[in-house]
Coordinates of C-alpha atoms in Angstrom, one line a residue:
X25 CA -8.7 -40.5 15.2
X26 CA -7.9 -43.0 13.2
X27 CA -6.9 -42.6 9.3
X28 CA -8.5 -43.8 6.5
X29 CA -6.3 -45.6 3.8
X30 CA -4.9 -44.6 0.6
X31 CA -4.9 -46.0 -2.9
X32 CA -2.9 -44.2 -4.8
X33 CA -4.4 -43.8 -8.6
X34 CA -1.2 -43.0 -10.3
X35 CA 2.0 -43.2 -10.5
X36 CA 4.2 -42.6 -14.0
X37 CA 7.0 -40.2 -15.3
X38 CA 4.1 -37.6 -14.2
X39 CA 4.3 -37.8 -10.3
X40 CA 2.4 -39.5 -8.2
X41 CA -1.5 -39.7 -7.0
X42 CA -3.3 -40.7 -3.7
X43 CA -6.3 -41.2 -3.1
X44 CA -7.7 -40.7 0.5
X45 CA -11.1 -42.1 0.3
X46 CA -13.5 -40.5 3.3
X47 CA -11.2 -38.5 5.4
X48 CA -12.7 -38.4 8.9
X49 CA -13.1 -34.9 10.5
X50 CA -13.9 -33.9 13.9
X51 CA -15.6 -30.8 12.4
X52 CA -17.3 -31.6 9.1
X53 CA -18.7 -34.7 6.9
X54 CA -15.8 -37.5 6.2
X55 CA -14.6 -36.1 2.6
X56 CA -12.4 -37.6 -0.2
X57 CA -8.9 -35.9 -0.5
X58 CA -6.3 -36.2 -3.1
X59 CA -2.5 -35.4 -3.2
X60 CA 0.1 -35.3 -6.0
X61 CA 3.7 -35.1 -5.7
X62 CA 6.1 -33.7 -8.2
X63 CA 7.8 -37.1 -9.9
X64 CA 10.9 -36.0 -8.0
X65 CA 9.2 -36.5 -4.8
X66 CA 9.2 -40.2 -4.5
X67 CA 13.1 -40.6 -5.6
X68 CA 15.1 -38.4 -3.6
X69 CA 13.4 -38.2 0.2
X70 CA 16.4 -34.9 1.0
X71 CA 13.9 -32.7 -0.8
X72 CA 10.8 -30.8 0.3
X73 CA 8.1 -29.1 -1.6
X74 CA 5.8 -26.1 -1.2
X75 CA 1.9 -27.3 -0.8
X76 CA -1.1 -26.2 -2.8
X77 CA -4.6 -27.1 -1.1
X78 CA -7.6 -26.7 -3.3
X79 CA -10.6 -27.1 -2.8
X80 CA -13.2 -28.7 -5.3
X81 CA -10.8 -31.5 -5.5
X82 CA -12.5 -34.0 -7.5
X83 CA -12.7 -31.2 -10.3
X84 CA -8.6 -30.9 -10.5
X85 CA -6.9 -35.1 -11.8
X86 CA -9.0 -36.2 -13.4
X87 CA -12.0 -35.7 -15.4
X88 CA -13.8 -39.5 -14.9
X89 CA -13.5 -37.4 -11.9
X90 CA -15.1 -34.4 -12.7
X91 CA -19.2 -33.1 -12.4
X92 CA -18.6 -32.0 -15.3
X93 CA -16.1 -34.4 -17.5
X94 CA -13.1 -31.8 -17.4
X95 CA -10.3 -31.0 -15.0
X96 CA -8.7 -29.1 -14.2
X97 CA -5.3 -30.5 -15.4
X98 CA -3.7 -29.3 -12.3
X99 CA -0.9 -31.8 -13.3
X100 CA -0.3 -31.1 -16.8
X101 CA 0.0 -27.3 -15.1
X102 CA 2.7 -27.9 -13.0
X103 CA 4.2 -29.9 -14.5
X104 CA 5.0 -27.9 -17.3
X105 CA 5.7 -24.8 -15.2
X106 CA 8.7 -27.7 -13.9
X107 CA 10.3 -28.4 -17.7
X108 CA 9.9 -24.8 -18.2
X109 CA 11.4 -23.3 -15.7
X110 CA 13.2 -25.7 -13.7
X111 CA 11.2 -25.4 -10.7
X112 CA 10.8 -28.5 -8.0
X113 CA 7.4 -27.9 -8.2
X114 CA 4.6 -28.5 -5.1
X115 CA 2.5 -30.8 -3.4
X116 CA -1.0 -30.0 -4.9
X117 CA -4.3 -31.6 -2.5
X118 CA -7.3 -31.9 -3.3
X119 CA -10.1 -31.7 -1.1
X120 CA -13.1 -33.5 -2.7
X121 CA -16.5 -31.1 -1.5
X122 CA -19.6 -32.4 0.0
X123 CA -23.1 -32.4 -0.7
X124 CA -23.3 -29.1 2.1
X125 CA -20.9 -27.0 -0.5
X126 CA -22.1 -23.6 -0.4
X127 CA -22.0 -23.9 4.2
X128 CA -18.3 -25.9 3.4
X129 CA -17.4 -23.0 1.7
X130 CA -19.4 -19.6 2.5
X131 CA -17.4 -17.4 5.0
X132 CA -19.0 -17.1 8.2
X133 CA -17.9 -14.4 10.4
X134 CA -18.9 -11.6 7.5
X135 CA -22.4 -12.4 7.9
X136 CA -22.4 -12.3 11.8
X137 CA -21.7 -8.9 12.1
X138 CA -24.5 -5.8 12.4
X139 CA -24.3 -5.7 8.3
X140 CA -24.4 -9.2 7.8
X141 CA -27.8 -10.0 9.9
X142 CA -30.5 -10.1 6.1
X143 CA -27.3 -11.6 4.3
X144 CA -28.0 -14.7 6.9
X145 CA -31.3 -15.9 6.6
X146 CA -30.8 -15.3 3.0
X147 CA -28.0 -17.8 2.5
X148 CA -29.6 -20.0 5.2
X149 CA -32.8 -20.3 3.6
X150 CA -31.4 -21.0 0.2
X151 CA -28.3 -23.4 1.8
X152 CA -30.2 -25.2 3.7
X153 CA -28.6 -23.8 7.2
X154 CA -25.5 -21.8 8.4
X155 CA -22.9 -21.5 6.8
X156 CA -20.1 -23.9 8.0
X157 CA -16.8 -22.3 6.6
X158 CA -14.9 -22.4 9.8
X159 CA -14.9 -26.2 10.8
X160 CA -13.9 -26.5 7.4
X161 CA -11.3 -24.6 8.2
X162 CA -10.5 -26.1 11.0
X163 CA -10.7 -29.2 9.4
X164 CA -8.0 -28.3 6.9
X165 CA -5.5 -26.7 9.5
X166 CA -6.3 -28.8 13.0
X167 CA -6.2 -32.4 10.8
X168 CA -5.1 -32.5 7.7
X169 CA -2.4 -29.7 7.5
X170 CA -0.8 -32.0 10.2
X171 CA -0.7 -35.0 9.3
X172 CA 0.1 -34.0 4.7
X173 CA 2.8 -32.3 6.6
X174 CA 4.2 -35.9 8.3
X175 CA 3.1 -37.7 5.6
X176 CA 4.5 -36.3 2.8
X177 CA 7.8 -34.8 2.3
X178 CA 7.0 -30.5 2.6
X179 CA 8.2 -27.3 3.4
X180 CA 5.4 -26.6 6.0
X181 CA 6.1 -22.7 6.8
X182 CA 3.7 -20.1 5.6
X183 CA 5.5 -18.8 3.2
X184 CA 5.5 -22.3 1.7
X185 CA 2.1 -23.4 2.3
X186 CA -1.4 -21.9 -0.1
X187 CA -4.2 -22.1 -0.2
X188 CA -6.7 -21.7 -4.1
X189 CA -9.6 -22.8 -5.4
X190 CA -13.5 -20.6 -8.1
X191 CA -16.0 -19.2 -7.2
X192 CA -17.3 -20.8 -3.8
X193 CA -14.2 -22.3 -3.5
X194 CA -12.2 -18.7 -4.6
X195 CA -14.1 -17.1 -0.9
X196 CA -13.2 -20.3 1.2
X197 CA -9.2 -19.8 -0.1
X198 CA -9.5 -15.4 0.7
X199 CA -11.1 -16.4 4.2
X200 CA -8.2 -19.5 5.4
X201 CA -5.7 -16.3 4.0
X202 CA -8.1 -14.0 7.2
X203 CA -8.5 -16.3 9.4
X204 CA -5.1 -18.1 9.3
X205 CA -2.6 -15.8 8.3
X206 CA 0.1 -17.5 10.6
X207 CA -0.4 -20.6 8.6
X208 CA -1.1 -19.9 4.9
X209 CA 1.0 -16.9 2.4
X210 CA -0.9 -16.9 -0.1
X211 CA -4.5 -17.7 -1.9
X212 CA -5.4 -18.2 -5.1
X213 CA -9.1 -17.2 -6.3
X214 CA -10.1 -17.2 -10.4
X215 CA -13.8 -16.5 -11.0
X216 CA -14.8 -15.1 -7.1
X217 CA -18.0 -15.6 -6.4
X218 CA -18.3 -12.1 -4.8
X219 CA -22.6 -11.7 -5.7
X220 CA -23.2 -14.2 -3.0
X221 CA -22.2 -12.2 -0.4
X222 CA -23.1 -9.0 -2.0
X223 CA -21.5 -5.7 -0.6
X224 CA -20.8 -7.8 3.3
X225 CA -17.7 -9.5 2.0
X226 CA -15.6 -7.0 0.0
X227 CA -16.0 -4.9 3.3
X228 CA -15.4 -7.8 6.1
X229 CA -11.9 -8.4 4.0
X230 CA -10.7 -5.2 3.7
X231 CA -10.4 -5.3 7.6
X232 CA -9.7 -8.4 7.7
X233 CA -7.1 -9.7 5.0
X234 CA -3.2 -9.3 7.1
X235 CA -0.8 -6.6 6.3
X236 CA 0.9 -6.9 2.7
X237 CA 4.8 -7.4 2.3
X238 CA 4.5 -11.6 3.2
X239 CA 1.5 -12.8 1.2
X240 CA 0.3 -13.1 -2.3
X241 CA -3.0 -12.4 -3.4
X242 CA -4.5 -13.6 -6.7
X243 CA -7.6 -12.8 -8.3
X244 CA -9.5 -13.5 -12.0
X245 CA -12.4 -13.3 -13.6
X246 CA -14.2 -13.8 -17.1
X247 CA -16.6 -12.3 -19.2
X248 CA -19.2 -14.3 -20.1
X249 CA -21.5 -16.4 -18.2
X250 CA -21.4 -15.7 -14.3
X251 CA -18.1 -13.8 -14.8
X252 CA -20.2 -10.7 -16.2
X253 CA -20.9 -10.6 -12.5
X254 CA -17.7 -9.8 -10.8
X255 CA -16.6 -7.2 -11.6
X256 CA -17.7 -4.6 -10.5
X257 CA -16.7 -6.0 -6.8
X258 CA -13.5 -7.2 -7.8
X259 CA -12.7 -3.1 -8.6
X260 CA -13.9 -2.7 -5.2
X261 CA -12.3 -5.4 -3.3
X262 CA -9.4 -4.0 -5.6
X263 CA -9.3 -0.5 -4.0
X264 CA -8.9 -2.0 -0.9
X265 CA -6.7 -3.7 -1.6
X266 CA -4.3 -0.8 -2.5
X267 CA -5.4 1.2 0.6
X268 CA -4.3 -1.8 2.2
X269 CA -0.8 -1.1 0.5
X270 CA -0.6 -3.9 -1.4
X271 CA 1.0 -3.2 -4.8
X272 CA 0.1 -4.6 -7.8
X273 CA 2.0 -7.0 -9.7
X274 CA 4.1 -8.3 -6.5
X275 CA 2.0 -9.2 -3.9
X276 CA -0.7 -8.6 -5.6
X277 CA -2.9 -9.4 -9.0
X278 CA -5.9 -9.4 -10.6
X279 CA -6.5 -10.3 -14.1
X280 CA -9.7 -10.3 -16.2
X281 CA -9.9 -12.8 -19.2
X282 CA -12.1 -11.8 -22.2
X283 CA -14.8 -14.0 -24.2
X284 CA -14.1 -17.1 -20.7
X285 CA -16.7 -18.1 -19.6
X286 CA -17.2 -20.2 -15.6
X287 CA -16.5 -23.3 -16.0
X288 CA -13.0 -25.8 -14.9
X289 CA -12.4 -25.3 -19.0
X290 CA -11.1 -21.9 -18.1
X291 CA -9.8 -22.5 -15.2
X292 CA -7.7 -25.0 -17.1
X293 CA -6.9 -22.7 -19.8
X294 CA -5.0 -20.2 -17.3
X295 CA -4.1 -21.8 -14.4
X296 CA -0.1 -21.9 -14.8
X297 CA -0.6 -17.7 -14.1
X298 CA -1.3 -18.5 -10.6
X299 CA 0.1 -21.6 -9.6
X300 CA 3.7 -19.1 -10.9
X301 CA 2.9 -16.4 -8.9
X302 CA 2.0 -18.2 -6.0
X303 CA 5.5 -20.2 -6.1
X304 CA 7.2 -17.8 -7.6
X305 CA 8.4 -19.2 -10.4
X306 CA 9.8 -16.9 -13.7
X307 CA 6.9 -17.6 -16.2
X308 CA 6.1 -16.9 -19.6
X309 CA 2.3 -16.6 -19.3
X310 CA 3.0 -14.7 -16.3
X311 CA 4.9 -12.5 -17.9
X312 CA 2.6 -11.8 -20.7
X313 CA -0.5 -11.0 -18.0
X314 CA 1.5 -8.5 -16.7
X315 CA 2.1 -6.8 -19.2
X316 CA -1.0 -7.1 -19.9
X317 CA -2.8 -5.7 -17.0
X318 CA -0.7 -3.9 -14.6

């Protein structure tokens, strides 16, 4: 399978951003992939970095690409953490979404259980077809990750590989950890869009997520617009995690942000917290979050 050519978009003191247009796949439609590398990656070939795979990649690095004109500020958040902590940072892989975003990101297996059949029919009618998420994850683990590990200075082991997203991107991040626990060491789930799966999704993850101790799970939600519908579902998920043995503040964190809406602007404002938690970076933001919520 031929790889799409790369194009350096930014190369400066804040690192290097490389754009891979129309990355091909046997499992899903081609899509753009962006890769940000910390500043030292180009200067020191001996350094290796953790990797965070993030969804809705066009909204991560550049406001000109974002559909609302505000990006997540991934570069600013990561370099800020690096400067304040001395941590070397991580490589961030941004996977652009497609016109079939809902189908790509909706966890598939829960909908094929007996209790999910009605939900499957409703989702398929609304989204224009059944979920494609198993193929999307297969693309990441069988095609994209091997390419990233062969091309960039990565730490390829499970404990150094994470997945993160918001809304539907949070659901597919959690699904990735449930389906591929040998490859991913943690998931960052911002403003998880629980209502689309009703009770089926939390109940499914309660039996499918890996056991605690070597994994990290981060959840959060706001209190405005779409996010105001998430708290009851998140409380249910938190109870399941407690029963599974996850320890809040150590290997699992759920945060509530009062006044925060469902938007890139809101996720940008708090991005340093999940980054620090997943990467094990000591951060004032993370310490304050733990004190407020744990």
